[in-house]
Amino acid sequence: MIVIFGALAGAAWGGYLAKKRGGNRLDIAQYAASPAIAFGLLALFASIVLARVL
């Protein structure tokens, strides 16, 4: 659940940045994909740490 939320939040943030900078649809897709992957990985590591601690 945390991973999905992290990926969606990253995609929304990246899409917002691309839209703000005047990108076309492909720019928005690329800007959305890279933070989605990064935030998803961060959330994955956070969920692993939480599972180990709790």
N, CA and C atoms as an extended XYZ file, in Angstrom:
162
Properties=species:S:1:pos:R:3:atomname:S:1:resname:S:1:resid:I:1 pbc="F F F"
N         0.821       -1.188        0.000 N   MET     1
C         0.000        0.000        0.000 CA  MET     1
C         0.871        1.262        0.000 C   MET     1
N         1.916        1.222        0.795 N   ILE     2
C         2.813        2.375        0.862 CA  ILE     2
C         3.530        2.569       -0.475 C   ILE     2
N         3.884        1.469       -1.119 N   VAL     3
C         4.606        1.543       -2.394 CA  VAL     3
C         3.716        2.152       -3.471 C   VAL     3
N         2.470        1.737       -3.517 N   ILE     4
C         1.533        2.274       -4.513 CA  ILE     4
C         1.322        3.770       -4.279 C   ILE     4
N         1.142        4.157       -3.032 N   PHE     5
C         0.957        5.576       -2.726 CA  PHE     5
C         2.204        6.378       -3.098 C   PHE     5
N         3.384        5.848       -2.829 N   GLY     6
C         4.626        6.546       -3.178 CA  GLY     6
C         4.779        6.711       -4.676 C   GLY     6
N         4.453        5.666       -5.421 N   ALA     7
C         4.566        5.743       -6.879 CA  ALA     7
C         3.555        6.733       -7.452 C   ALA     7
N         2.342        6.709       -6.949 N   LEU     8
C         1.319        7.649       -7.438 CA  LEU     8
C         1.669        9.089       -7.075 C   LEU     8
N         2.189        9.298       -5.882 N   ALA     9
C         2.582       10.643       -5.477 CA  ALA     9
C         3.746       11.149       -6.333 C   ALA     9
N         4.694       10.284       -6.627 N   GLY    10
C         5.814       10.662       -7.484 CA  GLY    10
C         5.366       10.991       -8.897 C   GLY    10
N         4.437       10.201       -9.421 N   ALA    11
C         3.922       10.454      -10.768 CA  ALA    11
C         3.150       11.772      -10.817 C   ALA    11
N         2.368       12.034       -9.799 N   ALA    12
C         1.610       13.287       -9.767 CA  ALA    12
C         2.549       14.486       -9.672 C   ALA    12
N         3.565       14.368       -8.851 N   TRP    13
C         4.516       15.477       -8.693 CA  TRP    13
C         5.296       15.716       -9.986 C   TRP    13
N         5.764       14.637      -10.610 N   GLY    14
C         6.504       14.773      -11.862 CA  GLY    14
C         5.635       15.323      -12.986 C   GLY    14
N         4.404       14.863      -13.071 N   GLY    15
C         3.489       15.385      -14.076 CA  GLY    15
C         3.183       16.849      -13.867 C   GLY    15
N         3.048       17.233      -12.614 N   TYR    16
C         2.802       18.645      -12.292 CA  TYR    16
C         3.988       19.516      -12.719 C   TYR    16
N         5.196       19.049      -12.438 N   LEU    17
C         6.388       19.819      -12.820 CA  LEU    17
C         6.485       19.977      -14.334 C   LEU    17
N         6.218       18.899      -15.068 N   ALA    18
C         6.303       18.965      -16.524 CA  ALA    18
C         5.236       19.889      -17.090 C   ALA    18
N         4.031       19.814      -16.541 N   LYS    19
C         2.946       20.683      -17.004 CA  LYS    19
C         3.274       22.146      -16.710 C   LYS    19
N         3.856       22.389      -15.544 N   LYS    20
C         4.219       23.747      -15.144 CA  LYS    20
C         5.304       24.326      -16.059 C   LYS    20
N         6.200       23.470      -16.528 N   ARG    21
C         7.294       23.921      -17.396 CA  ARG    21
C         6.907       23.945      -18.873 C   ARG    21
N         5.664       23.612      -19.177 N   GLY    22
C         5.177       23.710      -20.550 CA  GLY    22
C         5.520       22.536      -21.440 C   GLY    22
N         5.604       21.347      -20.869 N   GLY    23
C         5.941       20.172      -21.658 CA  GLY    23
C         4.747       19.599      -22.394 C   GLY    23
N         5.034       18.856      -23.461 N   ASN    24
C         3.950       18.182      -24.169 CA  ASN    24
C         3.636       16.849      -23.476 C   ASN    24
N         2.787       16.026      -24.098 N   ARG    25
C         2.349       14.794      -23.443 CA  ARG    25
C         3.491       13.828      -23.164 C   ARG    25
N         4.426       13.719      -24.087 N   LEU    26
C         5.546       12.806      -23.864 CA  LEU    26
C         6.474       13.311      -22.761 C   LEU    26
N         6.670       14.625      -22.681 N   ASP    27
C         7.459       15.187      -21.584 CA  ASP    27
C         6.797       14.907      -20.246 C   ASP    27
N         5.487       15.085      -20.202 N   ILE    28
C         4.755       14.842      -18.960 CA  ILE    28
C         4.871       13.369      -18.563 C   ILE    28
N         4.769       12.465      -19.541 N   ALA    29
C         4.892       11.036      -19.245 CA  ALA    29
C         6.280       10.693      -18.713 C   ALA    29
N         7.311       11.268      -19.319 N   GLN    30
C         8.669       10.985      -18.863 CA  GLN    30
C         8.921       11.594      -17.486 C   GLN    30
N         8.471       12.821      -17.283 N   TYR    31
C         8.645       13.459      -15.987 CA  TYR    31
C         7.842       12.743      -14.908 C   TYR    31
N         6.731       12.124      -15.280 N   ALA    32
C         5.926       11.391      -14.300 CA  ALA    32
C         6.545       10.033      -13.984 C   ALA    32
N         7.156        9.402      -14.966 N   ALA    33
C         7.681        8.047      -14.769 CA  ALA    33
C         8.900        8.010      -13.857 C   ALA    33
N         9.830        8.921      -14.047 N   SER    34
C        11.054        8.838      -13.260 CA  SER    34
C        10.838        9.107      -11.764 C   SER    34
N        10.095       10.150      -11.359 N   PRO    35
C         9.843       10.271       -9.919 CA  PRO    35
C         8.962        9.155       -9.373 C   PRO    35
N         8.077        8.603      -10.208 N   ALA    36
C         7.239        7.495       -9.750 CA  ALA    36
C         8.108        6.292       -9.389 C   ALA    36
N         9.100        6.007      -10.214 N   ILE    37
C        10.009        4.896       -9.919 CA  ILE    37
C        10.826        5.188       -8.669 C   ILE    37
N        11.350        6.408       -8.580 N   ALA    38
C        12.182        6.770       -7.432 CA  ALA    38
C        11.377        6.749       -6.128 C   ALA    38
N        10.197        7.356       -6.136 N   PHE    39
C         9.384        7.388       -4.922 CA  PHE    39
C         8.870        5.996       -4.575 C   PHE    39
N         8.575        5.185       -5.603 N   GLY    40
C         8.155        3.812       -5.351 CA  GLY    40
C         9.240        2.998       -4.680 C   GLY    40
N        10.491        3.178       -5.140 N   LEU    41
C        11.604        2.465       -4.505 CA  LEU    41
C        11.838        2.941       -3.072 C   LEU    41
N        11.751        4.244       -2.864 N   LEU    42
C        11.880        4.765       -1.493 CA  LEU    42
C        10.793        4.203       -0.585 C   LEU    42
N         9.586        4.155       -1.088 N   ALA    43
C         8.479        3.614       -0.297 CA  ALA    43
C         8.663        2.121       -0.055 C   ALA    43
N         9.226        1.413       -1.031 N   LEU    44
C         9.489       -0.016       -0.849 CA  LEU    44
C        10.484       -0.234        0.282 C   LEU    44
N        11.572        0.523        0.275 N   PHE    45
C        12.553        0.391        1.349 CA  PHE    45
C        11.958        0.798        2.697 C   PHE    45
N        11.121        1.826        2.697 N   ALA    46
C        10.476        2.241        3.947 CA  ALA    46
C         9.540        1.154        4.465 C   ALA    46
N         8.813        0.507        3.576 N   SER    47
C         7.916       -0.559        4.031 CA  SER    47
C         8.688       -1.782        4.532 C   SER    47
N         9.839       -2.061        3.916 N   ILE    48
C        10.674       -3.174        4.413 CA  ILE    48
C        11.201       -2.859        5.805 C   ILE    48
N        11.662       -1.629        5.997 N   VAL    49
C        12.157       -1.219        7.314 CA  VAL    49
C        11.052       -1.275        8.348 C   VAL    49
N         9.868       -0.787        7.996 N   LEU    50
C         8.740       -0.840        8.924 CA  LEU    50
C         8.342       -2.277        9.267 C   LEU    50
N         8.401       -3.166        8.292 N   ALA    51
C         8.061       -4.565        8.552 CA  ALA    51
C         9.091       -5.216        9.467 C   ALA    51
N        10.337       -4.838        9.331 N   ARG    52
C        11.382       -5.417       10.187 CA  ARG    52
C        11.316       -4.882       11.614 C   ARG    52
N        10.983       -3.583       11.724 N   VAL    53
C        10.964       -2.949       13.045 CA  VAL    53
C         9.718       -3.343       13.821 C   VAL    53
N         8.589       -3.346       13.137 N   LEU    54
C         7.342       -3.668       13.829 CA  LEU    54
C         7.112       -5.113       13.740 C   LEU    54
